[in-house]
mmCIF file of N, CA and C in Angstrom:
data_model
loop_
_atom_site.group_PDB
_atom_site.id
_atom_site.type_symbol
_atom_site.label_atom_id
_atom_site.label_comp_id
_atom_site.label_asym_id
_atom_site.label_seq_id
_atom_site.Cartn_x
_atom_site.Cartn_y
_atom_site.Cartn_z
ATOM 1 N N ALA A 1 0.546 -1.345 0.099
ATOM 2 C CA ALA A 1 0.007 0.175 0.224
ATOM 3 C C ALA A 1 0.869 0.927 -0.343
ATOM 4 N N LYS A 2 0.863 1.839 -0.730
ATOM 5 C CA LYS A 2 1.665 3.137 -1.352
ATOM 6 C C LYS A 2 0.978 4.330 -0.371
ATOM 7 N N VAL A 3 1.437 5.312 0.230
ATOM 8 C CA VAL A 3 0.717 6.360 1.426
ATOM 9 C C VAL A 3 0.954 7.416 0.319
ATOM 10 N N THR A 4 -0.122 8.028 -0.169
ATOM 11 C CA THR A 4 -0.129 9.509 -0.971
ATOM 12 C C THR A 4 -0.165 10.868 0.181
ATOM 13 N N GLY A 5 0.445 11.709 0.088
ATOM 14 C CA GLY A 5 -0.267 13.147 0.729
ATOM 15 C C GLY A 5 1.106 13.223 1.214
ATOM 16 N N THR A 6 1.210 14.300 2.072
ATOM 17 C CA THR A 6 1.610 15.081 2.247
ATOM 18 C C THR A 6 1.826 14.892 3.946
ATOM 19 N N ARG A 7 3.292 14.874 4.637
ATOM 20 C CA ARG A 7 3.300 14.256 5.965
ATOM 21 C C ARG A 7 3.801 15.932 7.113
ATOM 22 N N SER A 8 3.437 16.118 7.679
ATOM 23 C CA SER A 8 4.066 17.018 8.560
ATOM 24 C C SER A 8 3.737 17.401 10.373
ATOM 25 N N ILE A 9 4.953 17.840 10.902
ATOM 26 C CA ILE A 9 4.008 17.731 12.216
ATOM 27 C C ILE A 9 3.715 19.220 12.814
ATOM 28 N N ASN A 10 2.391 18.699 13.421
ATOM 29 C CA ASN A 10 2.222 20.413 14.025
ATOM 30 C C ASN A 10 2.343 20.607 15.178
ATOM 31 N N ALA A 11 3.504 21.722 14.841
ATOM 32 C CA ALA A 11 4.450 22.269 16.489
ATOM 33 C C ALA A 11 3.556 22.474 17.346
ATOM 34 N N ALA A 12 2.275 22.809 17.333
ATOM 35 C CA ALA A 12 1.685 23.626 18.321
ATOM 36 C C ALA A 12 0.967 22.001 19.144
ATOM 37 N N SER A 13 0.122 21.472 18.701
ATOM 38 C CA SER A 13 -0.186 19.726 19.348
ATOM 39 C C SER A 13 0.377 18.622 19.569
ATOM 40 N N GLY A 14 1.516 18.931 18.411
ATOM 41 C CA GLY A 14 3.023 17.796 18.857
ATOM 42 C C GLY A 14 1.752 16.362 17.307
ATOM 43 N N SER A 15 0.996 17.198 17.013
ATOM 44 C CA SER A 15 0.299 15.930 16.251
ATOM 45 C C SER A 15 1.410 15.460 14.962
ATOM 46 N N LEU A 16 1.039 14.761 14.435
ATOM 47 C CA LEU A 16 1.294 14.226 12.913
ATOM 48 C C LEU A 16 0.669 14.783 11.866
ATOM 49 N N LEU A 17 0.523 15.479 10.748
ATOM 50 C CA LEU A 17 -0.593 15.675 10.257
ATOM 51 C C LEU A 17 -0.170 14.678 8.718
ATOM 52 N N VAL A 18 -1.069 13.982 8.464
ATOM 53 C CA VAL A 18 -1.495 13.009 7.018
ATOM 54 C C VAL A 18 -2.594 12.983 6.636
ATOM 55 N N SER A 19 -2.366 13.581 5.652
ATOM 56 C CA SER A 19 -3.409 14.222 4.209
ATOM 57 C C SER A 19 -4.194 14.854 5.082
ATOM 58 N N GLY A 20 -4.228 16.026 5.906
ATOM 59 C CA GLY A 20 -5.266 16.666 6.440
ATOM 60 C C GLY A 20 -5.618 16.117 7.088
ATOM 61 N N THR A 21 -5.744 14.693 8.090
ATOM 62 C CA THR A 21 -5.948 14.478 8.932
ATOM 63 C C THR A 21 -4.633 14.175 10.474
ATOM 64 N N SER A 22 -5.537 14.668 11.534
ATOM 65 C CA SER A 22 -4.741 14.399 12.576
ATOM 66 C C SER A 22 -4.338 13.265 13.232
ATOM 67 N N ILE A 23 -3.295 13.275 13.312
ATOM 68 C CA ILE A 23 -3.118 11.498 14.007
ATOM 69 C C ILE A 23 -1.812 12.124 15.487
ATOM 70 N N PRO A 24 -2.231 11.443 16.593
ATOM 71 C CA PRO A 24 -2.012 11.729 17.788
ATOM 72 C C PRO A 24 -0.023 11.549 17.871
ATOM 73 N N ALA A 25 0.797 12.115 18.078
ATOM 74 C CA ALA A 25 1.902 11.846 17.929
ATOM 75 C C ALA A 25 2.316 10.378 19.158
ATOM 76 N N CYS A 26 2.958 9.554 19.231
ATOM 77 C CA CYS A 26 3.477 8.487 20.073
ATOM 78 C C CYS A 26 4.555 8.580 20.573
ATOM 79 N N SER A 27 5.173 9.249 19.621
ATOM 80 C CA SER A 27 7.138 9.907 20.351
ATOM 81 C C SER A 27 6.797 10.547 21.686
ATOM 82 N N PRO A 28 7.519 10.456 22.744
ATOM 83 C CA PRO A 28 7.124 10.713 23.988
ATOM 84 C C PRO A 28 8.094 12.474 23.921
ATOM 85 N N THR A 29 9.013 12.361 22.717
ATOM 86 C CA THR A 29 9.440 13.960 22.314
ATOM 87 C C THR A 29 9.079 15.167 21.654
ATOM 88 N N LEU A 30 7.339 14.273 21.011
ATOM 89 C CA LEU A 30 6.353 14.946 20.185
ATOM 90 C C LEU A 30 5.730 15.276 21.004
ATOM 91 N N SER A 31 5.173 14.470 22.244
ATOM 92 C CA SER A 31 3.613 14.544 22.945
ATOM 93 C C SER A 31 3.901 16.026 23.518
ATOM 94 N N GLN A 32 2.751 16.416 24.285
ATOM 95 C CA GLN A 32 2.799 17.269 25.415
ATOM 96 C C GLN A 32 3.288 16.738 26.444
ATOM 97 N N PRO A 33 4.418 17.381 27.707
ATOM 98 C CA PRO A 33 4.668 17.250 28.593
ATOM 99 C C PRO A 33 3.390 16.586 29.482
ATOM 100 N N HIS A 34 3.555 15.663 30.764
ATOM 101 C CA HIS A 34 2.352 15.225 31.575
ATOM 102 C C HIS A 34 2.239 16.507 32.976
ATOM 103 N N VAL A 35 1.043 16.412 32.956
ATOM 104 C CA VAL A 35 0.317 17.738 33.899
ATOM 105 C C VAL A 35 -0.494 17.018 34.754
ATOM 106 N N PRO A 36 0.620 16.948 35.842
ATOM 107 C CA PRO A 36 -0.488 16.300 36.798
ATOM 108 C C PRO A 36 -1.985 16.557 37.241
ATOM 109 N N ARG A 37 -2.759 16.141 37.550
ATOM 110 C CA ARG A 37 -4.264 16.443 37.601
ATOM 111 C C ARG A 37 -4.054 17.281 38.924
ATOM 112 N N ARG A 38 -4.755 18.347 38.980
ATOM 113 C CA ARG A 38 -5.305 19.047 39.911
ATOM 114 C C ARG A 38 -6.397 18.172 41.139
ATOM 115 N N TYR A 39 -5.962 18.668 41.930
ATOM 116 C CA TYR A 39 -7.580 17.870 43.175
ATOM 117 C C TYR A 39 -8.906 18.979 42.855
ATOM 118 N N GLY A 40 -9.480 18.226 42.777
ATOM 119 C CA GLY A 40 -11.061 18.646 43.082
ATOM 120 C C GLY A 40 -11.333 19.565 43.647
ATOM 121 N N HIS A 41 -12.212 20.894 43.000
ATOM 122 C CA HIS A 41 -12.492 21.866 43.834
ATOM 123 C C HIS A 41 -13.265 21.340 44.686
ATOM 124 N N THR A 42 -13.631 22.683 45.784
ATOM 125 C CA THR A 42 -14.430 22.321 47.168
ATOM 126 C C THR A 42 -14.944 23.434 46.988
ATOM 127 N N VAL A 43 -16.097 23.769 47.599
ATOM 128 C CA VAL A 43 -16.768 24.903 48.302
ATOM 129 C C VAL A 43 -17.436 24.955 49.657
ATOM 130 N N ARG A 44 -17.605 25.974 50.202
ATOM 131 C CA ARG A 44 -18.235 26.202 51.629
ATOM 132 C C ARG A 44 -19.418 25.957 51.223
ATOM 133 N N ILE A 45 -20.456 25.551 52.821
ATOM 134 C CA ILE A 45 -21.286 25.059 52.225
ATOM 135 C C ILE A 45 -21.937 25.370 53.985
ATOM 136 N N ILE A 46 -23.824 25.660 53.748
ATOM 137 C CA ILE A 46 -23.683 25.749 55.037
ATOM 138 C C ILE A 46 -25.026 24.800 55.538
ATOM 139 N N LEU A 47 -24.770 23.648 56.199
ATOM 140 C CA LEU A 47 -26.209 23.018 56.065
ATOM 141 C C LEU A 47 -27.268 23.171 56.580
ATOM 142 N N LYS A 48 -28.031 22.301 56.139
ATOM 143 C CA LYS A 48 -30.170 23.047 56.707
ATOM 144 C C LYS A 48 -30.593 21.642 57.587
ATOM 145 N N GLU A 49 -30.315 20.413 57.805
ATOM 146 C CA GLU A 49 -30.540 19.529 57.539
ATOM 147 C C GLU A 49 -28.990 18.747 58.527
ATOM 148 N N ASP A 50 -29.362 17.715 58.889
ATOM 149 C CA ASP A 50 -27.805 16.309 59.507
ATOM 150 C C ASP A 50 -27.801 15.424 58.621
ATOM 151 N N LEU A 51 -26.602 15.261 58.578
ATOM 152 C CA LEU A 51 -26.309 14.891 57.070
ATOM 153 C C LEU A 51 -26.942 13.086 57.916
ATOM 154 N N PRO A 52 -26.378 11.863 57.353
ATOM 155 C CA PRO A 52 -26.520 11.094 57.672
ATOM 156 C C PRO A 52 -24.680 10.240 57.708
ATOM 157 N N ASP A 53 -24.803 9.567 59.372
ATOM 158 C CA ASP A 53 -24.053 9.076 59.902
ATOM 159 C C ASP A 53 -22.721 9.908 60.569
ATOM 160 N N GLY A 54 -23.625 11.273 61.091
ATOM 161 C CA GLY A 54 -23.078 12.186 61.738
ATOM 162 C C GLY A 54 -21.693 12.995 61.239
ATOM 163 N N ARG A 55 -22.276 13.034 60.091
ATOM 164 C CA ARG A 55 -21.119 13.784 59.002
ATOM 165 C C ARG A 55 -20.978 15.156 58.746
ATOM 166 N N GLY A 56 -22.219 15.573 59.576
ATOM 167 C CA GLY A 56 -22.386 17.020 60.006
ATOM 168 C C GLY A 56 -24.009 17.265 60.497
ATOM 169 N N TYR A 57 -23.791 18.744 60.979
ATOM 170 C CA TYR A 57 -25.420 19.074 61.618
ATOM 171 C C TYR A 57 -25.669 20.039 60.865
ATOM 172 N N SER A 58 -26.945 20.145 61.574
ATOM 173 C CA SER A 58 -27.547 21.616 60.651
ATOM 174 C C SER A 58 -26.897 22.639 61.299
ATOM 175 N N GLY A 59 -26.677 23.729 60.582
ATOM 176 C CA GLY A 59 -25.959 25.105 61.172
ATOM 177 C C GLY A 59 -24.596 24.728 61.043
ATOM 178 N N ASP A 60 -23.933 24.256 60.644
ATOM 179 C CA ASP A 60 -22.928 23.579 60.218
ATOM 180 C C ASP A 60 -22.205 24.418 59.138
ATOM 181 N N VAL A 61 -20.894 24.813 58.908
ATOM 182 C CA VAL A 61 -20.430 25.403 58.023
ATOM 183 C C VAL A 61 -19.262 24.073 57.504
ATOM 184 N N MET A 62 -19.286 23.830 56.673
ATOM 185 C CA MET A 62 -18.545 22.722 56.024
ATOM 186 C C MET A 62 -17.380 23.462 54.456
ATOM 187 N N THR A 63 -16.548 22.649 54.700
ATOM 188 C CA THR A 63 -15.687 22.083 52.850
ATOM 189 C C THR A 63 -16.489 20.973 52.276
ATOM 190 N N VAL A 64 -16.592 21.180 51.090
ATOM 191 C CA VAL A 64 -17.128 19.642 50.419
ATOM 192 C C VAL A 64 -16.908 20.013 49.163
ATOM 193 N N LYS A 65 -16.277 18.647 48.307
ATOM 194 C CA LYS A 65 -16.602 18.617 46.869
ATOM 195 C C LYS A 65 -17.708 19.422 46.254
ATOM 196 N N ALA A 66 -16.983 20.124 45.851
ATOM 197 C CA ALA A 66 -18.154 21.168 44.436
ATOM 198 C C ALA A 66 -19.266 20.064 44.033
ATOM 199 N N GLY A 67 -19.054 18.994 43.250
ATOM 200 C CA GLY A 67 -19.918 17.630 42.848
ATOM 201 C C GLY A 67 -20.605 17.256 44.289
ATOM 202 N N TYR A 68 -20.530 17.318 44.846
ATOM 203 C CA TYR A 68 -21.404 16.498 46.609
ATOM 204 C C TYR A 68 -22.165 17.441 46.449
ATOM 205 N N ALA A 69 -21.665 18.680 46.231
ATOM 206 C CA ALA A 69 -22.649 20.223 46.772
ATOM 207 C C ALA A 69 -23.774 20.399 45.503
ATOM 208 N N ARG A 70 -23.356 20.333 44.360
ATOM 209 C CA ARG A 70 -24.060 20.533 43.346
ATOM 210 C C ARG A 70 -24.640 19.418 42.863
ATOM 211 N N ASN A 71 -24.248 18.290 43.247
ATOM 212 C CA ASN A 71 -25.342 17.430 42.603
ATOM 213 C C ASN A 71 -26.236 16.627 43.544
ATOM 214 N N TYR A 72 -25.921 17.106 44.665
ATOM 215 C CA TYR A 72 -26.819 16.136 46.153
ATOM 216 C C TYR A 72 -27.410 17.116 47.538
ATOM 217 N N LEU A 73 -26.513 18.129 47.755
ATOM 218 C CA LEU A 73 -26.659 18.639 49.062
ATOM 219 C C LEU A 73 -27.766 19.628 48.675
ATOM 220 N N VAL A 74 -27.688 20.729 47.603
ATOM 221 C CA VAL A 74 -28.169 21.899 47.095
ATOM 222 C C VAL A 74 -29.895 21.174 46.759
ATOM 223 N N PRO A 75 -30.080 20.582 46.113
ATOM 224 C CA PRO A 75 -30.713 20.376 45.015
ATOM 225 C C PRO A 75 -31.959 19.273 45.689
ATOM 226 N N LYS A 76 -31.277 18.493 47.284
ATOM 227 C CA LYS A 76 -32.670 17.888 48.018
ATOM 228 C C LYS A 76 -32.723 18.851 49.144
ATOM 229 N N LYS A 77 -32.157 20.387 48.769
ATOM 230 C CA LYS A 77 -32.132 21.231 49.899
ATOM 231 C C LYS A 77 -31.379 20.999 51.038
ATOM 232 N N LYS A 78 -30.953 20.118 51.589
ATOM 233 C CA LYS A 78 -30.428 19.989 52.910
ATOM 234 C C LYS A 78 -28.935 21.292 53.249
ATOM 235 N N ALA A 79 -28.576 21.893 51.991
ATOM 236 C CA ALA A 79 -27.335 22.659 51.842
ATOM 237 C C ALA A 79 -27.818 23.932 50.936
ATOM 238 N N LEU A 80 -27.005 25.042 51.855
ATOM 239 C CA LEU A 80 -26.787 26.162 51.050
ATOM 240 C C LEU A 80 -25.693 26.704 50.379
ATOM 241 N N TYR A 81 -25.429 27.141 49.811
ATOM 242 C CA TYR A 81 -23.983 27.467 49.858
ATOM 243 C C TYR A 81 -23.582 28.695 50.797
ATOM 244 N N ALA A 82 -22.181 28.517 51.076
ATOM 245 C CA ALA A 82 -21.760 29.602 51.850
ATOM 246 C C ALA A 82 -21.625 31.319 51.254
ATOM 247 N N THR A 83 -22.538 32.266 51.438
ATOM 248 C CA THR A 83 -22.772 33.718 50.901
ATOM 249 C C THR A 83 -23.208 34.222 51.797
ATOM 250 N N PRO A 84 -22.300 35.485 52.014
ATOM 251 C CA PRO A 84 -22.663 36.277 52.889
ATOM 252 C C PRO A 84 -24.598 36.637 53.362
ATOM 253 N N GLU A 85 -25.037 36.523 51.817
ATOM 254 C CA GLU A 85 -26.552 36.460 51.843
ATOM 255 C C GLU A 85 -27.075 35.171 52.787
ATOM 256 N N ASN A 86 -26.681 34.070 52.436
ATOM 257 C CA ASN A 86 -27.208 32.941 53.106
ATOM 258 C C ASN A 86 -26.874 32.915 54.134
ATOM 259 N N PHE A 87 -25.914 33.219 55.080
ATOM 260 C CA PHE A 87 -25.421 33.239 56.120
ATOM 261 C C PHE A 87 -26.804 33.936 57.008
ATOM 262 N N GLU A 88 -26.431 35.523 56.629
ATOM 263 C CA GLU A 88 -27.720 36.309 57.099
ATOM 264 C C GLU A 88 -29.315 36.038 57.224
ATOM 265 N N ARG A 89 -29.613 35.070 56.008
ATOM 266 C CA ARG A 89 -31.230 34.555 55.589
ATOM 267 C C ARG A 89 -30.889 33.199 56.776
ATOM 268 N N LEU A 90 -29.886 32.263 56.959
ATOM 269 C CA LEU A 90 -30.135 31.395 58.229
ATOM 270 C C LEU A 90 -29.957 32.081 59.569
ATOM 271 N N GLY A 91 -29.636 33.342 59.685
ATOM 272 C CA GLY A 91 -29.157 33.378 61.412
ATOM 273 C C GLY A 91 -28.147 32.706 61.479
ATOM 274 N N VAL A 92 -26.693 32.441 60.946
ATOM 275 C CA VAL A 92 -25.565 31.669 61.012
ATOM 276 C C VAL A 92 -24.475 33.211 61.059
ATOM 277 N N THR A 93 -23.434 32.434 61.991
ATOM 278 C CA THR A 93 -22.439 33.659 61.869
ATOM 279 C C THR A 93 -21.297 32.809 60.870
ATOM 280 N N ASP A 94 -20.553 33.633 59.837
ATOM 281 C CA ASP A 94 -19.432 32.967 59.457
ATOM 282 C C ASP A 94 -18.070 32.667 60.139
ATOM 283 N N PRO A 95 -17.736 31.309 60.522
ATOM 284 C CA PRO A 95 -16.647 31.636 61.057
ATOM 285 C C PRO A 95 -14.970 32.321 60.878
ATOM 286 N N GLU A 96 -15.181 32.079 59.908
ATOM 287 C CA GLU A 96 -13.657 32.790 58.481
ATOM 288 C C GLU A 96 -14.164 34.336 58.984
ATOM 289 N N ALA A 97 -14.858 34.774 58.877
ATOM 290 C CA ALA A 97 -15.489 35.949 58.903
ATOM 291 C C ALA A 97 -15.271 37.590 60.760
ATOM 292 N N GLU A 98 -14.882 36.130 61.234
ATOM 293 C CA GLU A 98 -14.738 36.719 62.946
ATOM 294 C C GLU A 98 -13.642 36.796 62.993
ATOM 295 N N THR A 99 -13.271 38.598 63.920
ATOM 296 C CA THR A 99 -12.456 39.316 63.743
ATOM 297 C C THR A 99 -11.271 38.953 64.691
ATOM 298 N N ILE A 100 -10.347 38.869 65.236
ATOM 299 C CA ILE A 100 -9.560 38.349 66.224
ATOM 300 C C ILE A 100 -9.999 38.937 67.508
ATOM 301 N N GLU A 101 -10.872 40.179 68.214
ATOM 302 C CA GLU A 101 -11.112 40.632 69.045
ATOM 303 C C GLU A 101 -12.491 39.146 69.474
ATOM 304 N N GLU A 102 -13.135 39.186 68.182
ATOM 305 C CA GLU A 102 -14.215 37.918 68.961
ATOM 306 C C GLU A 102 -13.278 36.826 68.759
ATOM 307 N N LYS A 103 -12.424 36.315 68.462
ATOM 308 C CA LYS A 103 -11.734 34.624 68.477
ATOM 309 C C LYS A 103 -11.621 34.754 69.950
#
């Protein structure tokens, strides 16, 4: 089988271009350097209900993974995002907003 077309290396992506199609580079010198994954994003929440197994209690301010808050806690009305408006709405003080004199 004879290959027709042109071959070139795309410097930006490190891909081998054959006849206008992009083939990922197999050589480690051509591919992008390995970038380690970042840790998952976290958010602060205020619990409106107790969580099962004693993981948290109503009124607690917790840091949880963003997906847990977005997909489970907030839709089921078990928690609210820890914003200044939500602290006022629930009548809870923000533990990180305390001044040195209050501690």
